[in-house]
PDB file of C-alpha atoms in Angstrom:
ATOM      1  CA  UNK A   1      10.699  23.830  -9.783  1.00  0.00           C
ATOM      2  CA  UNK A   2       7.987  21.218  -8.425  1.00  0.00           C
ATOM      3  CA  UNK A   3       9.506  18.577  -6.273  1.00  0.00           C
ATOM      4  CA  UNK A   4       7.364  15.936  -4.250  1.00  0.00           C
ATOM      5  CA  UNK A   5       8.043  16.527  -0.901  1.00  0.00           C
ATOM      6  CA  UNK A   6      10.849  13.344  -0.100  1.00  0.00           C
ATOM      7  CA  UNK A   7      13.060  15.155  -3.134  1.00  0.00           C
ATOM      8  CA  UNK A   8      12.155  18.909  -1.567  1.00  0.00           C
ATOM      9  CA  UNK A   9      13.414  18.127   1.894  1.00  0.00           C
ATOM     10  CA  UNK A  10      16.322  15.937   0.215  1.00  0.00           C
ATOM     11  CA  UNK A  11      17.573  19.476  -1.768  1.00  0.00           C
ATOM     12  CA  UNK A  12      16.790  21.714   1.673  1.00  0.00           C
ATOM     13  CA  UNK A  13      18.793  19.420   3.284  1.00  0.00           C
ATOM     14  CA  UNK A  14      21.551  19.350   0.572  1.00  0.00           C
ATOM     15  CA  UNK A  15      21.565  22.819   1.013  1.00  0.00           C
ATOM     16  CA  UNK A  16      21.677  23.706   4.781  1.00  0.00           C
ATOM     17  CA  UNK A  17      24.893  20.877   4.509  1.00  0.00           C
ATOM     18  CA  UNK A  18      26.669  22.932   1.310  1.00  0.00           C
ATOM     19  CA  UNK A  19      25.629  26.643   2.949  1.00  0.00           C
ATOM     20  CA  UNK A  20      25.177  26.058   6.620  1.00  0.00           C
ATOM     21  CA  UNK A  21      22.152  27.858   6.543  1.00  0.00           C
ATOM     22  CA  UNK A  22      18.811  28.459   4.404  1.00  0.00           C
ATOM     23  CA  UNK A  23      16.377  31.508   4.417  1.00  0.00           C
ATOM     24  CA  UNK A  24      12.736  30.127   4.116  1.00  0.00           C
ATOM     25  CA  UNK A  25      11.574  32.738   1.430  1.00  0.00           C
ATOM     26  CA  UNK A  26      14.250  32.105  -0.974  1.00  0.00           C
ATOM     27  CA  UNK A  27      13.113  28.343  -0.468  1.00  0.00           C
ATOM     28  CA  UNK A  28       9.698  29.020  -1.174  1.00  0.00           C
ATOM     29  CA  UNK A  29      10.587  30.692  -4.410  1.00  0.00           C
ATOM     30  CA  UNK A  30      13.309  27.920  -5.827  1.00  0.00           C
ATOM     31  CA  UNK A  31      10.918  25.016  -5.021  1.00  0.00           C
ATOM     32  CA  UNK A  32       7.688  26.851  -6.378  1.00  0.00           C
ATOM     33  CA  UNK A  33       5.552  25.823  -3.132  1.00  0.00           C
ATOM     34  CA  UNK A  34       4.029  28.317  -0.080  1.00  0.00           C
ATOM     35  CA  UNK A  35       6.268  30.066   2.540  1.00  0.00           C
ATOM     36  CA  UNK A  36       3.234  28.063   4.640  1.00  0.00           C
ATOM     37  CA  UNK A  37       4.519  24.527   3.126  1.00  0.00           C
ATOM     38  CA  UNK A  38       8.761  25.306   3.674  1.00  0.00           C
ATOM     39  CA  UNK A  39       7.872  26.291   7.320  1.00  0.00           C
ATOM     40  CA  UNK A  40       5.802  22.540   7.791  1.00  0.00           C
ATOM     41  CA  UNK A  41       8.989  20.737   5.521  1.00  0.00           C
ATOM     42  CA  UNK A  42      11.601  22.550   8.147  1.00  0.00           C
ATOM     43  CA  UNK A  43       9.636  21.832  11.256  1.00  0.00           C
ATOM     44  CA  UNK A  44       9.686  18.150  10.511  1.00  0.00           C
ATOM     45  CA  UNK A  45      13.441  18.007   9.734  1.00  0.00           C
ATOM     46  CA  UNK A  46      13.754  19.753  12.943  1.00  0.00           C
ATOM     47  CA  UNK A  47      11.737  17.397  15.004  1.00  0.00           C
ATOM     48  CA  UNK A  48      14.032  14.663  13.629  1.00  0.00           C
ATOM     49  CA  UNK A  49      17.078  16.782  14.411  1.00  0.00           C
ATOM     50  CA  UNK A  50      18.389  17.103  11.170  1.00  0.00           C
ATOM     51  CA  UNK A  51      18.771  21.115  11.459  1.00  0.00           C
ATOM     52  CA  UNK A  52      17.481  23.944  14.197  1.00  0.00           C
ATOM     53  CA  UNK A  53      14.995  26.342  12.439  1.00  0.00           C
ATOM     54  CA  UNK A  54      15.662  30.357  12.925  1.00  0.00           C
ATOM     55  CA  UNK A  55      13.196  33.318  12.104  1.00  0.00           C
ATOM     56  CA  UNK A  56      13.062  33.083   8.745  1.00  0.00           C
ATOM     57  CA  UNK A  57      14.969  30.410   7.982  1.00  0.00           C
ATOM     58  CA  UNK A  58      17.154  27.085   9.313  1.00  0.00           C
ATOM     59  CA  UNK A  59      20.775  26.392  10.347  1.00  0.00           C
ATOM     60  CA  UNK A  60      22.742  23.432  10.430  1.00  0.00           C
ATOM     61  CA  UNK A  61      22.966  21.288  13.517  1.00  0.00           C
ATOM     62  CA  UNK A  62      26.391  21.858  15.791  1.00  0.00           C
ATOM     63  CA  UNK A  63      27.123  17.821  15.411  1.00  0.00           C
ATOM     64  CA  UNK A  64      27.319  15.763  11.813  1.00  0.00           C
ATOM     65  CA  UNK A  65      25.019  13.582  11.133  1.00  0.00           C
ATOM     66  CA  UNK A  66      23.776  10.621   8.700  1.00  0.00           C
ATOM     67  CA  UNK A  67      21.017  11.497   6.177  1.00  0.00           C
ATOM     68  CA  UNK A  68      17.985   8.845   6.703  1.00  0.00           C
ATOM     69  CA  UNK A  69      17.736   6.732   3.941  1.00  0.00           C
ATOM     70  CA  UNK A  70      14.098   7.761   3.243  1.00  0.00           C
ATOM     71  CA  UNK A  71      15.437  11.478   2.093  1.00  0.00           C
ATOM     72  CA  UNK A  72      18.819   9.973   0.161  1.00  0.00           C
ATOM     73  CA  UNK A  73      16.077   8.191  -2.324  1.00  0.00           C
ATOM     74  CA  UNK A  74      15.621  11.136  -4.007  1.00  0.00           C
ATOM     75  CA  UNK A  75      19.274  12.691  -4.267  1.00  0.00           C
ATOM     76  CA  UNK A  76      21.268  11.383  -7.608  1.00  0.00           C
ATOM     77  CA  UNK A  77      18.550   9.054  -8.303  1.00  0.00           C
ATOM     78  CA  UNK A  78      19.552   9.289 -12.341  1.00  0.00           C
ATOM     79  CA  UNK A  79      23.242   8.190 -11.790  1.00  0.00           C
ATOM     80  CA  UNK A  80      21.983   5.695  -8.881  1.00  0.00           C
ATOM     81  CA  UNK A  81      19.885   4.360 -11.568  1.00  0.00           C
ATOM     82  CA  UNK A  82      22.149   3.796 -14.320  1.00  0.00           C
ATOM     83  CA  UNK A  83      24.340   2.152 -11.844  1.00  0.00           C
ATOM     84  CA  UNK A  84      22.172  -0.200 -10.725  1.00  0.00           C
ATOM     85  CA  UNK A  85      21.270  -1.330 -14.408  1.00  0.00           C
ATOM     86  CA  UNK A  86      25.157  -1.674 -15.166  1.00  0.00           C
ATOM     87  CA  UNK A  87      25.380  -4.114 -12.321  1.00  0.00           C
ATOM     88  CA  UNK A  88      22.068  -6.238 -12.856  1.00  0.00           C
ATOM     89  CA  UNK A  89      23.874  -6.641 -16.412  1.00  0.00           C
ATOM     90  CA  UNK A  90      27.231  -7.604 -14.951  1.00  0.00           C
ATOM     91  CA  UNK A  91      25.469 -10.346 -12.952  1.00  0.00           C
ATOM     92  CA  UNK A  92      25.674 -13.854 -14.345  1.00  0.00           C
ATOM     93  CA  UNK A  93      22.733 -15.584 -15.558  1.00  0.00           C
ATOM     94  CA  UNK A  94      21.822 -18.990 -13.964  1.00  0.00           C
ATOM     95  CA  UNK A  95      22.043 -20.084 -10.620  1.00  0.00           C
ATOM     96  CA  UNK A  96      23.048 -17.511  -8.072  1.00  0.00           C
ATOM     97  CA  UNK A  97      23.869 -16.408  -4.119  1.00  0.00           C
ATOM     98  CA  UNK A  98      23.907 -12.331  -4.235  1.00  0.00           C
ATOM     99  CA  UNK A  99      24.423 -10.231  -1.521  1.00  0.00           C
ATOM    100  CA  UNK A 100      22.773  -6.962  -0.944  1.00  0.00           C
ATOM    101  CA  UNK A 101      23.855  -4.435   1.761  1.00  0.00           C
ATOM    102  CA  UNK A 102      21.499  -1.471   3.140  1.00  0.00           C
ATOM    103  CA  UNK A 103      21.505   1.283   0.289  1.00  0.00           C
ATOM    104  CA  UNK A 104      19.682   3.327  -1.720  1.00  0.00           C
ATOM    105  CA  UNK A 105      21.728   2.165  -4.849  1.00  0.00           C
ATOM    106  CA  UNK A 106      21.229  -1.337  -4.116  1.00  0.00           C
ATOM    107  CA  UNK A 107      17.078  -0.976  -3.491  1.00  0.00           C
ATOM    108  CA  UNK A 108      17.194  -0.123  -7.090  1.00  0.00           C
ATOM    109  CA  UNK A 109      19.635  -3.043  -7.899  1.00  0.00           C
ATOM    110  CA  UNK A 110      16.955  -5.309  -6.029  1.00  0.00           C
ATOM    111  CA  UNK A 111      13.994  -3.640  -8.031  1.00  0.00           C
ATOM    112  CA  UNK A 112      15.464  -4.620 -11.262  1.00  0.00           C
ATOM    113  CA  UNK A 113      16.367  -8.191 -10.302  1.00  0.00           C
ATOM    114  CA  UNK A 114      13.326  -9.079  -8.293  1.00  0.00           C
ATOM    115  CA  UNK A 115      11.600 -11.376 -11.280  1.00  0.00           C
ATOM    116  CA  UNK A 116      15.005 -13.643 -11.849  1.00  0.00           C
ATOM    117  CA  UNK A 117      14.497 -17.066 -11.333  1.00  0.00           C
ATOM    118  CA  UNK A 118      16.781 -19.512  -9.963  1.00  0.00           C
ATOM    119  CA  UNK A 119      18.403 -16.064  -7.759  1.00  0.00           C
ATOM    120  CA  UNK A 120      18.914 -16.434  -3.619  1.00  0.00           C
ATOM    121  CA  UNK A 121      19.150 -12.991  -2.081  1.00  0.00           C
ATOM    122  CA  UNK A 122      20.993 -12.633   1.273  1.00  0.00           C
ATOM    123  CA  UNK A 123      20.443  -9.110   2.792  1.00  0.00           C
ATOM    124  CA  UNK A 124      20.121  -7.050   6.385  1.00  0.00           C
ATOM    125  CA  UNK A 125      17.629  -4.263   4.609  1.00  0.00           C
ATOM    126  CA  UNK A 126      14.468  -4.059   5.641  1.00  0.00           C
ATOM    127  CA  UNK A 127      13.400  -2.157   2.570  1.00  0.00           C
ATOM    128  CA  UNK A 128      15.192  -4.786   0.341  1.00  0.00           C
ATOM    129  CA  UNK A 129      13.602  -8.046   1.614  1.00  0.00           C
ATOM    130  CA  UNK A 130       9.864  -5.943   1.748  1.00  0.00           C
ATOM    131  CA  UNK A 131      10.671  -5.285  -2.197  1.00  0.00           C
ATOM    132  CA  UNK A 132      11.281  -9.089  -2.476  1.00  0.00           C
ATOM    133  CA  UNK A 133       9.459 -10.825  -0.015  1.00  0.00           C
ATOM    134  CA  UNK A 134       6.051 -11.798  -2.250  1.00  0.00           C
ATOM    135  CA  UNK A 135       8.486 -12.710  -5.426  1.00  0.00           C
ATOM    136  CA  UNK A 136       7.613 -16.649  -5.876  1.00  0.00           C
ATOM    137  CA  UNK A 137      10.331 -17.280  -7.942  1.00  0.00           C
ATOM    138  CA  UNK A 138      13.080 -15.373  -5.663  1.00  0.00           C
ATOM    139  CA  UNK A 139      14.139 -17.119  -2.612  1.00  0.00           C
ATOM    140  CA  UNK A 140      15.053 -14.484   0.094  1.00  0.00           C
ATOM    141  CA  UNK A 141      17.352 -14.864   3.346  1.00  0.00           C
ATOM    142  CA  UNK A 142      17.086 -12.214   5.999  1.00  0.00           C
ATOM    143  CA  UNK A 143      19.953 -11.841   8.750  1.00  0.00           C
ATOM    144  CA  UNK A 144      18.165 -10.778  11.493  1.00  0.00           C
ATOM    145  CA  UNK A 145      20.001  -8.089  13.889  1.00  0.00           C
ATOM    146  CA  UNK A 146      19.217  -5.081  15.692  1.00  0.00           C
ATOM    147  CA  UNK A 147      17.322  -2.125  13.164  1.00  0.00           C
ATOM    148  CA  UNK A 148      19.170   1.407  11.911  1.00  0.00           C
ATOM    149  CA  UNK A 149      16.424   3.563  11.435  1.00  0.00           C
ATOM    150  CA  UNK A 150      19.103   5.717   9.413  1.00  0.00           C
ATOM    151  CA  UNK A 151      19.737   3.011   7.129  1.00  0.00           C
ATOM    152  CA  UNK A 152      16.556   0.507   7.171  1.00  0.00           C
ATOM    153  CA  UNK A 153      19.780  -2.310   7.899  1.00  0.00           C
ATOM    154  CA  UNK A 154      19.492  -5.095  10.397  1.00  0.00           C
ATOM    155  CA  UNK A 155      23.118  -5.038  12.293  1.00  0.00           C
ATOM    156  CA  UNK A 156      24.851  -6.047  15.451  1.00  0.00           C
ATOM    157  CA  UNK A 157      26.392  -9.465  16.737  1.00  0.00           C
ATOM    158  CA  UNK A 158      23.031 -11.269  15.291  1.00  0.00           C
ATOM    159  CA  UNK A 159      23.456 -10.205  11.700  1.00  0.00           C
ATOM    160  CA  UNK A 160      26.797 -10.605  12.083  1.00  0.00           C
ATOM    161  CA  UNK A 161      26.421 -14.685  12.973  1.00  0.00           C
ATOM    162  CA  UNK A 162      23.857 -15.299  10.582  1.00  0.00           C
ATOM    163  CA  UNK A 163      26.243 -14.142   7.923  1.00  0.00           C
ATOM    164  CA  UNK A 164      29.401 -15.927   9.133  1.00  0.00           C
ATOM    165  CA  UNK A 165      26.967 -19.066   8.407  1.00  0.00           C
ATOM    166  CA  UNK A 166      26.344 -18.386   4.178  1.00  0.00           C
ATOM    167  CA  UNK A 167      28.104 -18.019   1.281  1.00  0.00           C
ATOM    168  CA  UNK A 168      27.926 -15.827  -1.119  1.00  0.00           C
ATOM    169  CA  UNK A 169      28.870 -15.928  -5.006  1.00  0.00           C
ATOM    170  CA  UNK A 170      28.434 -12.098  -5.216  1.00  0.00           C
ATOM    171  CA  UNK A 171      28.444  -9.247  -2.881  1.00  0.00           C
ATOM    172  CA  UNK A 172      27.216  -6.283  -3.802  1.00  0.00           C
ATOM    173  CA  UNK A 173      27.537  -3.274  -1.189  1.00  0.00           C
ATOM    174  CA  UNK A 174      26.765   0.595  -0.477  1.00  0.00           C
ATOM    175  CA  UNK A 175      28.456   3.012   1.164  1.00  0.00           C
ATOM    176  CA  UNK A 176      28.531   6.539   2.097  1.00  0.00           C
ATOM    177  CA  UNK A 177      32.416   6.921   1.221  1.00  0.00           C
ATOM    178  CA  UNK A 178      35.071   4.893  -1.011  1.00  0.00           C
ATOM    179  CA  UNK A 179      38.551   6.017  -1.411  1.00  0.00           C
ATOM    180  CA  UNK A 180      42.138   4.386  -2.076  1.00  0.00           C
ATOM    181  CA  UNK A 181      43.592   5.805   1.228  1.00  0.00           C
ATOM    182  CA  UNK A 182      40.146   5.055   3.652  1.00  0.00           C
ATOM    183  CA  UNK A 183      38.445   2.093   1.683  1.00  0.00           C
ATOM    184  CA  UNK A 184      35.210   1.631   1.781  1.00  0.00           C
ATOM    185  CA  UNK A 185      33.249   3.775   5.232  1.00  0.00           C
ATOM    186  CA  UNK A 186      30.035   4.916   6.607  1.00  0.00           C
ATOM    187  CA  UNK A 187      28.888   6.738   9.234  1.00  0.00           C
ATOM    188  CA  UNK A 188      28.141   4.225  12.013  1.00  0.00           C
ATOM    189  CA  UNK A 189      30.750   1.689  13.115  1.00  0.00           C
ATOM    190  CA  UNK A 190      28.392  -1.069  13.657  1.00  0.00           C
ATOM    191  CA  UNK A 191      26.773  -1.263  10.591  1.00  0.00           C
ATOM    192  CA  UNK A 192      30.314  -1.285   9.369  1.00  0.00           C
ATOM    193  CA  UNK A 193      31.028  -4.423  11.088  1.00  0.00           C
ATOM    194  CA  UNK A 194      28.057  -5.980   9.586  1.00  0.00           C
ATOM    195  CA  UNK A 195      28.931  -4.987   6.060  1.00  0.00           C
ATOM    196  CA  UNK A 196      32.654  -6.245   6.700  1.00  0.00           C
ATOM    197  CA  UNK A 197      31.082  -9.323   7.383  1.00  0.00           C
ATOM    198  CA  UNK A 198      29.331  -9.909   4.656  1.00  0.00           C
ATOM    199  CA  UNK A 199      32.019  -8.792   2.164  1.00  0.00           C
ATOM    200  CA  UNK A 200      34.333 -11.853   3.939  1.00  0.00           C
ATOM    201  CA  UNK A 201      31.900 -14.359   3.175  1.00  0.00           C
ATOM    202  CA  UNK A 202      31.389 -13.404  -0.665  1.00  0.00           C
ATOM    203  CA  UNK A 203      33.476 -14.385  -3.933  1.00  0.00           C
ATOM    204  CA  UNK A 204      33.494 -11.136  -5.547  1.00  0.00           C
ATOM    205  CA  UNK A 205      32.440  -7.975  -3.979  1.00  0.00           C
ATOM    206  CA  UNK A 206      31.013  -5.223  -6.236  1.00  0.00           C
ATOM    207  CA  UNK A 207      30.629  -1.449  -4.421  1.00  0.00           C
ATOM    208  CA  UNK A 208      28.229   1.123  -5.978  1.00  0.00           C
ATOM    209  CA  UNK A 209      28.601   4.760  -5.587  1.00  0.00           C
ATOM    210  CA  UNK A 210      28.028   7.742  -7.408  1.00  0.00           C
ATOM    211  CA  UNK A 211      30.423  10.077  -7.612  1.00  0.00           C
ATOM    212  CA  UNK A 212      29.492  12.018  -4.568  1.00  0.00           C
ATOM    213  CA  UNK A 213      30.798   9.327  -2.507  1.00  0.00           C
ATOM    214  CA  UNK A 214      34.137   8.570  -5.051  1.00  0.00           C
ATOM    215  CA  UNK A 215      36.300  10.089  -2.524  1.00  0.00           C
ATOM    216  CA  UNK A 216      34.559  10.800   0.907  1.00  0.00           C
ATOM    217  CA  UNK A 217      35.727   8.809   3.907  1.00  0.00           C
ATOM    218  CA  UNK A 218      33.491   8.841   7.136  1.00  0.00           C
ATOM    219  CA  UNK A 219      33.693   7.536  10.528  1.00  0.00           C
ATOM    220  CA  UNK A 220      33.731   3.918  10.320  1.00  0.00           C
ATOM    221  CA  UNK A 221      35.983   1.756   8.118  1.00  0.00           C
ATOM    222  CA  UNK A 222      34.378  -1.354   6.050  1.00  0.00           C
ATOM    223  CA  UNK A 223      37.642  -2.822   4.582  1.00  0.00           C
ATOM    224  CA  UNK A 224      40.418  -1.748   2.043  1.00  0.00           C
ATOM    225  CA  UNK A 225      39.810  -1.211  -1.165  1.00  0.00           C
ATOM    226  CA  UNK A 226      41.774  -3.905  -2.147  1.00  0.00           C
ATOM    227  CA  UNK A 227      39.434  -6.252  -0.904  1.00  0.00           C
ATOM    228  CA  UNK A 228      36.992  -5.169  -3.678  1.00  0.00           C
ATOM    229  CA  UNK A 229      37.066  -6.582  -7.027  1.00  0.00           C
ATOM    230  CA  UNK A 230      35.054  -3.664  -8.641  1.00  0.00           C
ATOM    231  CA  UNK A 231      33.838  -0.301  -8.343  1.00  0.00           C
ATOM    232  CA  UNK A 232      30.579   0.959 -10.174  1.00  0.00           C
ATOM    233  CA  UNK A 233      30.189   4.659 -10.258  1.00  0.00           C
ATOM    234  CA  UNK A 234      28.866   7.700 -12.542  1.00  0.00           C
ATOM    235  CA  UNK A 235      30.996  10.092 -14.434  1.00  0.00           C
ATOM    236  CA  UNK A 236      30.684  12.650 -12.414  1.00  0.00           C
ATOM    237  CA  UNK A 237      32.899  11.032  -9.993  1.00  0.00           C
ATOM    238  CA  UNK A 238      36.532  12.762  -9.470  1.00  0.00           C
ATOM    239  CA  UNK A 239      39.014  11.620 -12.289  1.00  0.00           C
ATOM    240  CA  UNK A 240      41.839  11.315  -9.642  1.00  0.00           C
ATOM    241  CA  UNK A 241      40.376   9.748  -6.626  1.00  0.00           C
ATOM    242  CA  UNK A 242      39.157   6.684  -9.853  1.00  0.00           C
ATOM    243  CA  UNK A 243      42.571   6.720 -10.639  1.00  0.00           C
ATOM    244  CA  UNK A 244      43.671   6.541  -6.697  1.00  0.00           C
ATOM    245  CA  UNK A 245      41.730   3.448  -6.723  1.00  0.00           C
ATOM    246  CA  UNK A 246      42.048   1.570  -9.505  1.00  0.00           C
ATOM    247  CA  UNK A 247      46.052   1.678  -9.026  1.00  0.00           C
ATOM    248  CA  UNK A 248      45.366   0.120  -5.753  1.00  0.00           C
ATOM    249  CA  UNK A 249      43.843  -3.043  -7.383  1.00  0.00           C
ATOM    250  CA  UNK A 250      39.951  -2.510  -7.806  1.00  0.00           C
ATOM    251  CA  UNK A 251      38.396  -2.356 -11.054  1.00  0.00           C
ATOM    252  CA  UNK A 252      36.314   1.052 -11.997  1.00  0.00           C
ATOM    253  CA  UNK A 253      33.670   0.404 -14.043  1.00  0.00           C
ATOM    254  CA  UNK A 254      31.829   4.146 -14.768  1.00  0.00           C
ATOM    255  CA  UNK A 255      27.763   3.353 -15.716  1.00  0.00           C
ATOM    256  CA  UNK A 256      27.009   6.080 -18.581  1.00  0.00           C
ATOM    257  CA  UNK A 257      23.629   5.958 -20.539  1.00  0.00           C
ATOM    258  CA  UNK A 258      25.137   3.615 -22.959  1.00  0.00           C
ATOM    259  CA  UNK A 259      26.882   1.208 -21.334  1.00  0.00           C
ATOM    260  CA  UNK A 260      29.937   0.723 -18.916  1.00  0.00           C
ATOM    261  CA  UNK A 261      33.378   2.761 -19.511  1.00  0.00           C
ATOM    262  CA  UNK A 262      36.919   0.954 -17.777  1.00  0.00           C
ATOM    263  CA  UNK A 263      39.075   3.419 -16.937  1.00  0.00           C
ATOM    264  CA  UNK A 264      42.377   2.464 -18.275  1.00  0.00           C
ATOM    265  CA  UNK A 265      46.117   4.228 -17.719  1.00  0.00           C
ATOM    266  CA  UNK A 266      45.927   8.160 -17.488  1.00  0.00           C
ATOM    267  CA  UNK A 267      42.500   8.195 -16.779  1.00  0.00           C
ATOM    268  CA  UNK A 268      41.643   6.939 -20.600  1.00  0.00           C
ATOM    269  CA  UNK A 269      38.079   5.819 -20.448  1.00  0.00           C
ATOM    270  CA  UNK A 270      37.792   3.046 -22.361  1.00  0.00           C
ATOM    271  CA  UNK A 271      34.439   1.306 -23.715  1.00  0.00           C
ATOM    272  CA  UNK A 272      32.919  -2.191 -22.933  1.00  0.00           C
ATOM    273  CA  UNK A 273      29.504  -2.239 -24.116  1.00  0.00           C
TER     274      UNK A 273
END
């Protein structure tokens, strides 16, 4: 298996999370590359202190820690894809405020949007507003705020007031965990703060999260669930934790390769187009 290098240190990392540890020879063989080449792609997660490397191999670090955007790109990209097309077809045509949070789901979102016309884009990621900055039709609105390397967002108390200024028709938000009993989380409670805001000062909020995330709750709380009128994920999210929060209140729309499935009472998944 070939992988460029972002997607091969994405799966080591996946793996040193699910296993705790990896053994450097066994990586060399799965990912078809040099025992040379998984030595450089370990050292360099271990200079950013994502794991500590052994003889022969890598551990996980002692204390938990947020995956940099840069190496999330790569992981579920075909479900984050199919998301983001359900929800640039769910967004009215015409005249429109959106709201994009930090995310790798909602990079894509902004990829497929960027050549709308009559479309203002409020967002505090740095990756987002560099994807739309040169669009001539587009007109962009950054926050401002302090920068999460983790996350390419722009947070803190000046994000935070430029928001409270704008309104927004439609919010549309990542996250790192959604469930009916946490809400909506991720891992760092200022950039939570920041994404609460933004959510208040929005119509309708739309999340999007594949199904890794359907379920997960990290450190810092967003908002309630209820405060979300939909929910875009992937089928492989967990049957029970959609059902968990679409009896709370939110709409769960699943993105499959052919459209967008409601789910309905028992779990029934039930067809829109």
């Amino acid at each position: 298996m070939s992988l460029r290098r972002a997607e091969r240190v994405s799966a080591i990392l996946e793996r040193v999370s699910e296993h705790g540890s990896v053994d450097a020879g066994d990586l060399s063989e799965v990912f078809g590359v040099s025992p040379a080449t998984i030595r450089r792609d370990l050292q360099v997660l271990e200079d950013q202190r994502l794991l500590s490397r052994t003889h022969g191999g890598a551990v996980a670090m002692d204390v938990a820690y947020e995956l940099p955007v840069r190496y999330r790109a790569g992981q579920h990209r075909e479900e984050k894809t199919t998301i983001a097309r359900v929800v640039a077809s769910m967004l009215r045509k015409g005249p429109l405020t959106l709201g994009l949070t930090g995310g790798t789901t909602t990079h894509l979102l902004a990829r497929l949007i960027a050549d709308r016309v009559d479309l203002t884009v409020v967002t505090n990621a740095l990756n987002i507003a560099g994807e739309l900055a040169l669009r001539p039709r587009l007109k962009l609105i950054m926050t401002g705020g302090v920068s999460r390397t983790q996350s390419y967002e722009l947070v803190g108390p000046i994000a935070d007031n430029a928001l409270q200024g704008l309104n927004m028709q439609v919010a549309v938000v990542g996250v790192d965990g959604i469930s009916a009993r946490g809400g909506l989380t991720t891992h760092d409670e200022i950039e939570a703060n920041t994404n609460a805001t933004m959510i208040r000062r929005a119509d309708q909020v739309i999340v999007v999260a594949d199904g890794s995330k359907v379920g997960k709750v990290c450190l810092a709380g967003i908002c309630s669930v209820t405060d979300v009128s939909a929910l875009v994920t992937d089928v492989s999210a967990d049957i029970r934790e959609v059902e968990a929060i679409r009896d709370a209140g939110t709409e769960v729309l699943v993105a499959t390769g052919e459209g967008i499935e409601v789910i309905g009472a028992a779990g029934d998944r039930v067809v829109r187009g």
